[in-house]
Tab-separated table of C-alpha atoms in Angstrom:
chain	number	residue	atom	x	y	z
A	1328	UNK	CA	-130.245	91.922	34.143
A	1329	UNK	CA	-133.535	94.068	35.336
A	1330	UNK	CA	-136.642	92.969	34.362
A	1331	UNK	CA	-137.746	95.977	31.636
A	1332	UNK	CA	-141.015	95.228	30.610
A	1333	UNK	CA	-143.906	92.522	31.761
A	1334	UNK	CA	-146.168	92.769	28.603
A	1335	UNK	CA	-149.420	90.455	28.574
A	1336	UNK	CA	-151.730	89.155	26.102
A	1337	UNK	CA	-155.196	88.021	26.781
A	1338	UNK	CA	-158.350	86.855	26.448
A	1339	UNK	CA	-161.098	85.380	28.906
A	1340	UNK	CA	-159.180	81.960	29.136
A	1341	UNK	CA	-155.675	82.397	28.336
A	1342	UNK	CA	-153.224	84.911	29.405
A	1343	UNK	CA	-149.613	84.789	28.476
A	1344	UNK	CA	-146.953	86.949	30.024
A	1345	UNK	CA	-143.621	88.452	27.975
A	1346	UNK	CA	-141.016	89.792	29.913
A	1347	UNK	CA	-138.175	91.684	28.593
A	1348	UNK	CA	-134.598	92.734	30.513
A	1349	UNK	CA	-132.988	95.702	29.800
A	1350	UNK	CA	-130.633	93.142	26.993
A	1351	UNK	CA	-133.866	92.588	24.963
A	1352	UNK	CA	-134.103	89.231	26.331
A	1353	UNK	CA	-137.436	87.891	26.472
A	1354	UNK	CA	-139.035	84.588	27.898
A	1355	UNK	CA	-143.048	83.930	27.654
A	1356	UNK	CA	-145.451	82.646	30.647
A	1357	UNK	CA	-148.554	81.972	31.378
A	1358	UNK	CA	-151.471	82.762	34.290
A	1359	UNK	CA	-153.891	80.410	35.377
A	1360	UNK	CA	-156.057	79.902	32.749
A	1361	UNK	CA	-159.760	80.450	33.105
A	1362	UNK	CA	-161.510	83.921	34.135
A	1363	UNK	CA	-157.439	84.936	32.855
A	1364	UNK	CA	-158.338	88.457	32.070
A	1365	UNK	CA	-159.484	89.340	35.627
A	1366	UNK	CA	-155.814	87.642	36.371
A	1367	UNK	CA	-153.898	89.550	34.365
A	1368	UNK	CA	-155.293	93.160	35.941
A	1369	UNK	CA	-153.960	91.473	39.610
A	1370	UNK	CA	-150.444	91.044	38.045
A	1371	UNK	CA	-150.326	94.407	36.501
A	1372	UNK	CA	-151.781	95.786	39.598
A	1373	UNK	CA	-150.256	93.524	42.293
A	1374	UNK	CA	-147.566	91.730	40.798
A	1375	UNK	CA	-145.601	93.933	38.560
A	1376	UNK	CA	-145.067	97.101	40.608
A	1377	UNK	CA	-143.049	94.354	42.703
A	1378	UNK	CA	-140.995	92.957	39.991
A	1379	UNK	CA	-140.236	95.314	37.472
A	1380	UNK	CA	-136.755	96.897	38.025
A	1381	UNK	CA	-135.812	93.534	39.676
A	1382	UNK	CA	-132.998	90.704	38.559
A	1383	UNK	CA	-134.542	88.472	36.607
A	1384	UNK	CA	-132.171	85.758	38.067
A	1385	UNK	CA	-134.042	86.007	41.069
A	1386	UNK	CA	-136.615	83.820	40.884
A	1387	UNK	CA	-136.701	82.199	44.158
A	1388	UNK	CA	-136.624	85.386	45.493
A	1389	UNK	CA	-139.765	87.114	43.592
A	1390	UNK	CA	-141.486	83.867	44.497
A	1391	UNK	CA	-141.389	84.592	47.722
A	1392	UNK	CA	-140.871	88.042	48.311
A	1393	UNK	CA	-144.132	89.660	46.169
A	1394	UNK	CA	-146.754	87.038	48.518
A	1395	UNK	CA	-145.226	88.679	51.372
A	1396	UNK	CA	-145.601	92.100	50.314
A	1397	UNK	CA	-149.468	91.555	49.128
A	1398	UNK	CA	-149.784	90.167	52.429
A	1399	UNK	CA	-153.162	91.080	52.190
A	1400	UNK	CA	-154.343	89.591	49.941
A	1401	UNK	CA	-153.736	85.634	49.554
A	1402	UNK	CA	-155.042	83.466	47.692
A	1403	UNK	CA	-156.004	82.069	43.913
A	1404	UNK	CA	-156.173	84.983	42.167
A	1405	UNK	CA	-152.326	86.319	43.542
A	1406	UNK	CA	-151.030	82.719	42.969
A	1407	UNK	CA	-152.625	82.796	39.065
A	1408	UNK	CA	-150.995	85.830	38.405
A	1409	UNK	CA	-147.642	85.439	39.776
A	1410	UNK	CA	-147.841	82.073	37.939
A	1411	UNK	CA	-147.230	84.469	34.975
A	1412	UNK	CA	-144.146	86.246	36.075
A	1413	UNK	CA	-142.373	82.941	37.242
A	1414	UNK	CA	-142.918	80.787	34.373
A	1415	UNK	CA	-141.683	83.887	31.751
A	1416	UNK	CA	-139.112	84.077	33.897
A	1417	UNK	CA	-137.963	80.551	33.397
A	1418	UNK	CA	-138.370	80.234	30.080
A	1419	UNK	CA	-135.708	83.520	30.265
A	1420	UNK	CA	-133.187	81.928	31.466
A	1421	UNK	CA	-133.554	78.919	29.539
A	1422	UNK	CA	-133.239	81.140	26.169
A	1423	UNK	CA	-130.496	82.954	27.399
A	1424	UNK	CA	-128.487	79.750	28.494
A	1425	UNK	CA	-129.518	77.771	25.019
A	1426	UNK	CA	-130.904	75.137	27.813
A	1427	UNK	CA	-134.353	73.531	28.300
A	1428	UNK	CA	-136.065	74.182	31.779
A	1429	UNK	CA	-136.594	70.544	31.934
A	1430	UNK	CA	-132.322	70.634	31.625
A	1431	UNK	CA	-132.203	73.483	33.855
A	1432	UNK	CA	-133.785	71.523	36.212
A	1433	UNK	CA	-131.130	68.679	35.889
A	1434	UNK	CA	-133.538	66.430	33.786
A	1435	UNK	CA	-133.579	65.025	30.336
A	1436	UNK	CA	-135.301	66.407	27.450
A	1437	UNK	CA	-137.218	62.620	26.236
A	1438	UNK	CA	-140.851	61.410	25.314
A	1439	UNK	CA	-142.693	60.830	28.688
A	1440	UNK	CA	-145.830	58.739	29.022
A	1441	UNK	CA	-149.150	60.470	29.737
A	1442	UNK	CA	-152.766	59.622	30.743
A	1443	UNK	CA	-155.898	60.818	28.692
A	1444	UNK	CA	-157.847	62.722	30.570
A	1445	UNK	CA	-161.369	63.459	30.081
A	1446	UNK	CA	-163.166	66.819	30.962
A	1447	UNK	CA	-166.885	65.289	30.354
A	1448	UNK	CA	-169.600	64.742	32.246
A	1449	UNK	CA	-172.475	65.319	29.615
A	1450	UNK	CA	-171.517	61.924	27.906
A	1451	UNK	CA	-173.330	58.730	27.926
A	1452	UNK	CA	-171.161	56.195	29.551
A	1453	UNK	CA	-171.314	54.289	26.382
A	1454	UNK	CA	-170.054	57.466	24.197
A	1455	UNK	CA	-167.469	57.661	26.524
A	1456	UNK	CA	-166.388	53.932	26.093
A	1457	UNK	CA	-166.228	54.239	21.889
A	1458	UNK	CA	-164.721	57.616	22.269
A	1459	UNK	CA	-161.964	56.300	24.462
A	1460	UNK	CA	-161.730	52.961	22.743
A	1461	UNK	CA	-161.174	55.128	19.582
A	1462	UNK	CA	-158.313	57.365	21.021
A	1463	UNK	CA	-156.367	53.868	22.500
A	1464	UNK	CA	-156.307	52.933	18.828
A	1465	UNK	CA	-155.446	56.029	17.337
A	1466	UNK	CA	-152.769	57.412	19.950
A	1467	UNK	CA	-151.614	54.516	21.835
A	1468	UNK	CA	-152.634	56.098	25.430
A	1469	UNK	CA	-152.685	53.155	27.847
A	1470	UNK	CA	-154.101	54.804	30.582
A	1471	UNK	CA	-157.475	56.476	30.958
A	1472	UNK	CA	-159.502	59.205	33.310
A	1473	UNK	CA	-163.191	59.749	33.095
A	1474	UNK	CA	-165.182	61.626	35.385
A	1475	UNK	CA	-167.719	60.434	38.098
A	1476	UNK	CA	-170.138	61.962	40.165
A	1477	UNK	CA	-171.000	66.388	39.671
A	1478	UNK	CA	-168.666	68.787	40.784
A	1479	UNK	CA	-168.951	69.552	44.394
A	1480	UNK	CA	-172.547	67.407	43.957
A	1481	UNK	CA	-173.415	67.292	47.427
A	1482	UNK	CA	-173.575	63.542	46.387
A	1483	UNK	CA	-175.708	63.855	43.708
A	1484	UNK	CA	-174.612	62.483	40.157
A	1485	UNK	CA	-175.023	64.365	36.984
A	1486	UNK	CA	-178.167	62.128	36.025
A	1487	UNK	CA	-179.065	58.803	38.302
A	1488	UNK	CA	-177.071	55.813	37.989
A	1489	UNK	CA	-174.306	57.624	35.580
A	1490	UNK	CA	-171.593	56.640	38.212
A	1491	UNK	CA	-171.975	53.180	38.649
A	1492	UNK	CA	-172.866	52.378	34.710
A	1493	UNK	CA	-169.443	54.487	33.502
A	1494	UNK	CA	-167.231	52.676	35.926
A	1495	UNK	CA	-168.878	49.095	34.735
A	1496	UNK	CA	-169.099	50.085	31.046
A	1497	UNK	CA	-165.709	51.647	31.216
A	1498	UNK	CA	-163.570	48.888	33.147
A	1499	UNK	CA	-165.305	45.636	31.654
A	1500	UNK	CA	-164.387	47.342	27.807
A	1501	UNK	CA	-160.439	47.849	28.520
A	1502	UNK	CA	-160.524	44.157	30.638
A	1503	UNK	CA	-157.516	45.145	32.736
A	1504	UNK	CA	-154.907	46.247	29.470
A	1505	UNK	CA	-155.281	49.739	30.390
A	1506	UNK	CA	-154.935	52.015	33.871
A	1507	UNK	CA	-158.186	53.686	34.602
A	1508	UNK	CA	-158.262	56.962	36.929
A	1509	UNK	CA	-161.757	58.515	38.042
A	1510	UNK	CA	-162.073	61.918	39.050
A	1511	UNK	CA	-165.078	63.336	41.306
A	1512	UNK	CA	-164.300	66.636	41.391
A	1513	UNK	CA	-165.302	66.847	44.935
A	1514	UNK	CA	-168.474	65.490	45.054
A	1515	UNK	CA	-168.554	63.076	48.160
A	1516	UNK	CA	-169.339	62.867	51.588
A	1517	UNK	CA	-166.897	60.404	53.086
A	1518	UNK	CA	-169.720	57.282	53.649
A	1519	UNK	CA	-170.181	58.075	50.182
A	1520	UNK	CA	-166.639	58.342	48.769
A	1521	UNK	CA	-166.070	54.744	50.332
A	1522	UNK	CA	-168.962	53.452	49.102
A	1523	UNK	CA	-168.501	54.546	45.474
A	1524	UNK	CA	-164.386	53.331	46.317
A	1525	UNK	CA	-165.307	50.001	46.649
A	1526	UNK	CA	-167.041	50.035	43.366
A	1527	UNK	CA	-163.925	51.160	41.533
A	1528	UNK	CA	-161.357	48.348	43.621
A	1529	UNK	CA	-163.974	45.973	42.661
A	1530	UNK	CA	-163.605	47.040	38.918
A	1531	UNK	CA	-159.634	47.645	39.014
A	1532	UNK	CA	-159.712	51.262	38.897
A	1533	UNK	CA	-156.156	52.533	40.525
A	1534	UNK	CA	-156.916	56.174	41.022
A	1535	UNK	CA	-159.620	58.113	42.944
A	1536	UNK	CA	-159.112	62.190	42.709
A	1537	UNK	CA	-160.734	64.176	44.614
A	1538	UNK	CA	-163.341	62.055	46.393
A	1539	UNK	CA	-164.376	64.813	49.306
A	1540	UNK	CA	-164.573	68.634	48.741
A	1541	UNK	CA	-160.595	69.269	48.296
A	1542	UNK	CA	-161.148	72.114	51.869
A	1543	UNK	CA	-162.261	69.227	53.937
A	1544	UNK	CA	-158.480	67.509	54.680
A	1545	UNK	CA	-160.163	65.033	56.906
A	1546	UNK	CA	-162.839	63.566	55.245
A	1547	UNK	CA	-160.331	62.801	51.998
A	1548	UNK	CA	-158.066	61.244	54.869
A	1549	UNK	CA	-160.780	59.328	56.178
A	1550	UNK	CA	-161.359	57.789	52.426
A	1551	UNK	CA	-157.531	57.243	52.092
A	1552	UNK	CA	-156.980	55.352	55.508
A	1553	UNK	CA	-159.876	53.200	54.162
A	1554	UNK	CA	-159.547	52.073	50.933
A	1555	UNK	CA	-156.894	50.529	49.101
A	1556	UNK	CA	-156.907	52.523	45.973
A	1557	UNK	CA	-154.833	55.667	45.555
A	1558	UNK	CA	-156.644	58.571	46.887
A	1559	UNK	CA	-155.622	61.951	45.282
A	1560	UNK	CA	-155.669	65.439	45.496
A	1561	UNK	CA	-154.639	69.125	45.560
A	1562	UNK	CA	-154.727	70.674	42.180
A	1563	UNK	CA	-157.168	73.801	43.933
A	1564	UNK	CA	-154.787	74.629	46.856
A	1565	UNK	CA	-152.641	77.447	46.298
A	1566	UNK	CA	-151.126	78.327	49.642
A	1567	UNK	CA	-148.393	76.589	50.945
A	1568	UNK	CA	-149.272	76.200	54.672
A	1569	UNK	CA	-152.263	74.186	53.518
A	1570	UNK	CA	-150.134	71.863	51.237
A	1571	UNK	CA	-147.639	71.523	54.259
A	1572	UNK	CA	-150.938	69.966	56.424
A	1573	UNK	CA	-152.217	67.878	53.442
A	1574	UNK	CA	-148.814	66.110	53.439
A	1575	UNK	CA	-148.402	66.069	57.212
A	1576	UNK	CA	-151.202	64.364	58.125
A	1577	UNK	CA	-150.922	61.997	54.940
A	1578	UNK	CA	-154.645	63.441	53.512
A	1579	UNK	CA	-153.753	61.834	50.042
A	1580	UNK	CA	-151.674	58.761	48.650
A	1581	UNK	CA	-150.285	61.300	45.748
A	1582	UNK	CA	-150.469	64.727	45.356
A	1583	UNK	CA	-151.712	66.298	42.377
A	1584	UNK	CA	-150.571	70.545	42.449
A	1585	UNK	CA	-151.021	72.711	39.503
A	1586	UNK	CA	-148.115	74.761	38.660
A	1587	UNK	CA	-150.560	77.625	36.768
A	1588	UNK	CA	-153.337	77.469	40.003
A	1589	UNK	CA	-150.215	77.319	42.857
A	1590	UNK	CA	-148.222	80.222	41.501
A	1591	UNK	CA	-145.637	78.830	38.922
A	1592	UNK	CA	-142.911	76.800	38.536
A	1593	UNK	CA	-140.797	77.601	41.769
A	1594	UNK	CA	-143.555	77.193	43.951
A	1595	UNK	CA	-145.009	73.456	42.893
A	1596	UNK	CA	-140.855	72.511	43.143
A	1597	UNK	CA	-141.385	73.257	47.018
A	1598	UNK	CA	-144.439	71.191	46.790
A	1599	UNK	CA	-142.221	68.415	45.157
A	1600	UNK	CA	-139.971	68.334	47.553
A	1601	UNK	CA	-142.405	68.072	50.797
A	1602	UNK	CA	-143.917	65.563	49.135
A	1603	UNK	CA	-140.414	63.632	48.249
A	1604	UNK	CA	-139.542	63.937	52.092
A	1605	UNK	CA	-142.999	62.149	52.949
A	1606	UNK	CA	-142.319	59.241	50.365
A	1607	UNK	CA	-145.664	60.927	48.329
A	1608	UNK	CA	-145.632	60.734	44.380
A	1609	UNK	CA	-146.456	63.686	42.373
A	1610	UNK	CA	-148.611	63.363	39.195
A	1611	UNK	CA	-149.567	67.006	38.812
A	1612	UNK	CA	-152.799	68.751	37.629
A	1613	UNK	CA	-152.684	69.642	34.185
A	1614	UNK	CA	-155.936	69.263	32.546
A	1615	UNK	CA	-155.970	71.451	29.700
A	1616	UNK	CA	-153.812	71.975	26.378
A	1617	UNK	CA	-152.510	75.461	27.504
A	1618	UNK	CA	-149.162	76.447	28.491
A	1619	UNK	CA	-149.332	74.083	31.938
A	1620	UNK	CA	-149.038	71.006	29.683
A	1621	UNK	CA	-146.045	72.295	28.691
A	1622	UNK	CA	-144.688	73.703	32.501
A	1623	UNK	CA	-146.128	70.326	33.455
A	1624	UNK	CA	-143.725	67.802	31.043
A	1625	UNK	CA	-140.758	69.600	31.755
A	1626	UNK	CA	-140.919	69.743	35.421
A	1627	UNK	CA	-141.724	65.598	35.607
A	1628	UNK	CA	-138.973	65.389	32.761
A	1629	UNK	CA	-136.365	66.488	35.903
A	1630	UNK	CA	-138.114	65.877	39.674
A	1631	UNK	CA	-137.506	62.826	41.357
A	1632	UNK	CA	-140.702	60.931	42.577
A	1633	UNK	CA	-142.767	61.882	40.229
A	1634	UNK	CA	-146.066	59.784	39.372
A	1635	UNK	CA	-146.396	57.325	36.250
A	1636	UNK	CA	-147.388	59.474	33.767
A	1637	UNK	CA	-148.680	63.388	33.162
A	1638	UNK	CA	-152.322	64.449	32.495
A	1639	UNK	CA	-153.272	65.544	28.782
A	1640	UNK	CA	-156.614	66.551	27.952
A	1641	UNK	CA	-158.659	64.366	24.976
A	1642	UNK	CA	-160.824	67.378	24.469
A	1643	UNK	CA	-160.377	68.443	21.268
A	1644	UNK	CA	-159.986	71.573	19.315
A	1645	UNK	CA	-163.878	71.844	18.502
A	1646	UNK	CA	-165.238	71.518	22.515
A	1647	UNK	CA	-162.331	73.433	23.919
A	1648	UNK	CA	-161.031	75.996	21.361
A	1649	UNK	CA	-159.451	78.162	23.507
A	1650	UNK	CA	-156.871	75.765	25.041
A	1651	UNK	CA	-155.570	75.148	20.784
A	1652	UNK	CA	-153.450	77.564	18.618
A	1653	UNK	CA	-151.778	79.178	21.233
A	1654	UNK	CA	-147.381	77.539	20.531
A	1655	UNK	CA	-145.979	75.992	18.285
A	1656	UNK	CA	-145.020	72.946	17.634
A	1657	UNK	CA	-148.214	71.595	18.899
A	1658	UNK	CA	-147.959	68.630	21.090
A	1659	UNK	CA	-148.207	65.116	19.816
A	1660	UNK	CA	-149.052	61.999	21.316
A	1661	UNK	CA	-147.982	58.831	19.935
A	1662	UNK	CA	-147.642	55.693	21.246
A	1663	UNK	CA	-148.693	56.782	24.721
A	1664	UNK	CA	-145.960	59.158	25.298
A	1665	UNK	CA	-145.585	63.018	24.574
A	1666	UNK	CA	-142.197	64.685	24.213
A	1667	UNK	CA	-141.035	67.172	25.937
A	1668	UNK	CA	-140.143	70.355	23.798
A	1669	UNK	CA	-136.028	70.378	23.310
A	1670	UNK	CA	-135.783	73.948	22.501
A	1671	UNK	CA	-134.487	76.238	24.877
A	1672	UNK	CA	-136.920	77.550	27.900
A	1673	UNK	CA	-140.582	75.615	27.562
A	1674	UNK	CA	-139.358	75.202	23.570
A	1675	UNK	CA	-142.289	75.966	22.114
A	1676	UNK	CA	-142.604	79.706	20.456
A	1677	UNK	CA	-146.041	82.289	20.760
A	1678	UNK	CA	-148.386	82.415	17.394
A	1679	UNK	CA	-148.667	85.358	16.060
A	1680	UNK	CA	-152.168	85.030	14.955
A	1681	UNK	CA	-153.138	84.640	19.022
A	1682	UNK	CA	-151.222	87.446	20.197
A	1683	UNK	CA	-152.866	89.991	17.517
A	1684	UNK	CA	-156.110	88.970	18.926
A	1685	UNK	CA	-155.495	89.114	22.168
A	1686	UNK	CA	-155.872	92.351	24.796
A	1687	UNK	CA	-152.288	93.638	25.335
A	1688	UNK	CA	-151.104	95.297	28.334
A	1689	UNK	CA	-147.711	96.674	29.444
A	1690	UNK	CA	-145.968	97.658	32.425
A	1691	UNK	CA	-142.335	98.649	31.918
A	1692	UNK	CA	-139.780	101.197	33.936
């Protein structure tokens, strides 16, 4: 069946994609979020003159086919946007073959443990501590990331001494009975990463993302080779010749790509599968309560060598409103774990509400 229509609906942080074939089939997707309604003008401009009029069976092919023809222009904003097209495309042919894409993927539809992850850096280290403390009672989440250092801080921290207080506050409260992850958003030079990597082996941390600025492949080695803690990375890299070097020269001990930022489902599978040749886990980015949460459990639900658990935001409804209201059913942790929706496609269905105050664009035959 041709692809009929790519419809999109939007606002400044969310876009999700509709497509239609010429059977009235539809499946919904999803660009990058952030900055999504300059996104969604690149795949209306630069993505759907390629696809519409095209099988939507062909995935693969659309994957790679519509980077090659904008040739000239790669990069994160053509990845976010084609993001859109591949993920509507799969939750297509999951409706129209009454199938989940975590069972199109030859995986299991089942509750999969996740990590709490924590978007804050304006918190006290002892806020953080009660308001984690709080959320292990409540939810049952037995693992933990809190942030350290600024983004891209030139090795600066967001106020003196915030770095070495949360990782003391944070590890001496759980004693051990939970994992703890850090992420320092690229904040280190590589002296630096080390030293502030010793602090967190000292204090049983397991998990160091992003310890250099994610462009500079060597310095993150450098960190890796040194310490004994996992070393992670990757969620900003979109093109695929970059990902190929990361895992060549062995930059990171998992890899950590975002199926919205890389350019969708079919994409972050070839990522997988370099990184399954290596002997690399994957524990992907997905650090927000948008439509890659979703992409994100039903892709680990069905890959081999995936990490321990997925990433789900703790930021609620009130800090982060625009990542809430967007599917239903909402996801639910409990006991640690989240499920991954059994419906067909992603299994979750658009509200209303959103889309009629959203921006809406089409581009049809």
């Amino acid at each position: 069946m041709e692809i009929k229509s790519i419809e999109t609906f939007t606002n400044k942080f969310i876009g999700l994609v509709k497509i239609t074939d010429e059977a009235n089939n539809y499946g919904w997707g999803q660009v990058a979020p952030y900055n999504s309604d300059i996104t969604i003008q690149i795949l209306h401009r630069q993505i759907a003159k390629h696809a519409v009029g095209l099988d939507t069976e062909d995935i693969k092919y659309l994957s790679d086919f519509i980077p090659e023809k904008e040739h000239k222009f790669p990069g994160s904003y053509l990845m976010r946007a084609l993001s859109g097209l591949d993920t509507a495309l799969w939750d297509l042919k999951g409706r129209k073959e009454n199938k989940s894409v975590c069972e199109l993927l030859g995986g299991k539809v089942r509750p999969l443990r996740v990590y709490g992850s924590s978007m804050r850096r304006d918190i006290t280290p002892e806020d953080e501590v009660v308001r984690l403390l709080r959320l292990r009672d409540q939810y049952g989440f037995d693992a933990f990331k809190f942030r350290i250092g600024e983004v891209c801080g030139r090795n600066e921290d967001r106020w003196p001494g915030r770095t070495e207080e949360i990782i003391k506050q944070v590890s001496n409260s759980f004693k051990g009975e939970v994992d703890l992850l850090v992420d320092a958003n690229s904040c280190y030079t590589p002296d630096k990463a080390i030293e502030v990597g010793k602090l967190l082996e000292d204090h049983g941390i397991s998990h160091f993302e992003e310890p250099c600025p994610y462009w500079e492949l060597e310095w993150t080695k450098e960190v890796k080779d040194t310490l004994t803690i996992d070393v992670t990375g990757g969620e900003q890299d979109c093109e695929l010749s970059i990902w190929k070097r990361m895992i060549d020269i062995n930059a990171v001990d998992i890899v950590q790509p975002d199926i919205c930022y890389l350019g969708g489902l079919t994409r972050t599978l070839k990522i997988v599968d370099l990184a399954n040749q290596a002997g690399i886990p994957c524990t992907p980015h997905s650090a927000n309560l948008s439509m890659v949460t979703v992409f994100t459990l039903h892709m680990m639900g069905a890959i081999s060598g995936g990490g321990k658990y997925v990433e789900y935001t703790i930021e609620n409804s009130e800090t982060t409103p625009w990542g809430f209201g967007i599917y239903e059913p909402q996801l639910k942790v409990v006991d640690g774990k989240v499920n991954i929706p059994d419906g067909p496609g992603w299994g979750v269905e658009m509200n209303k509400a959103w889309l009629d105050n959203a921006d809406y664009q089409i581009s049809e035959i």
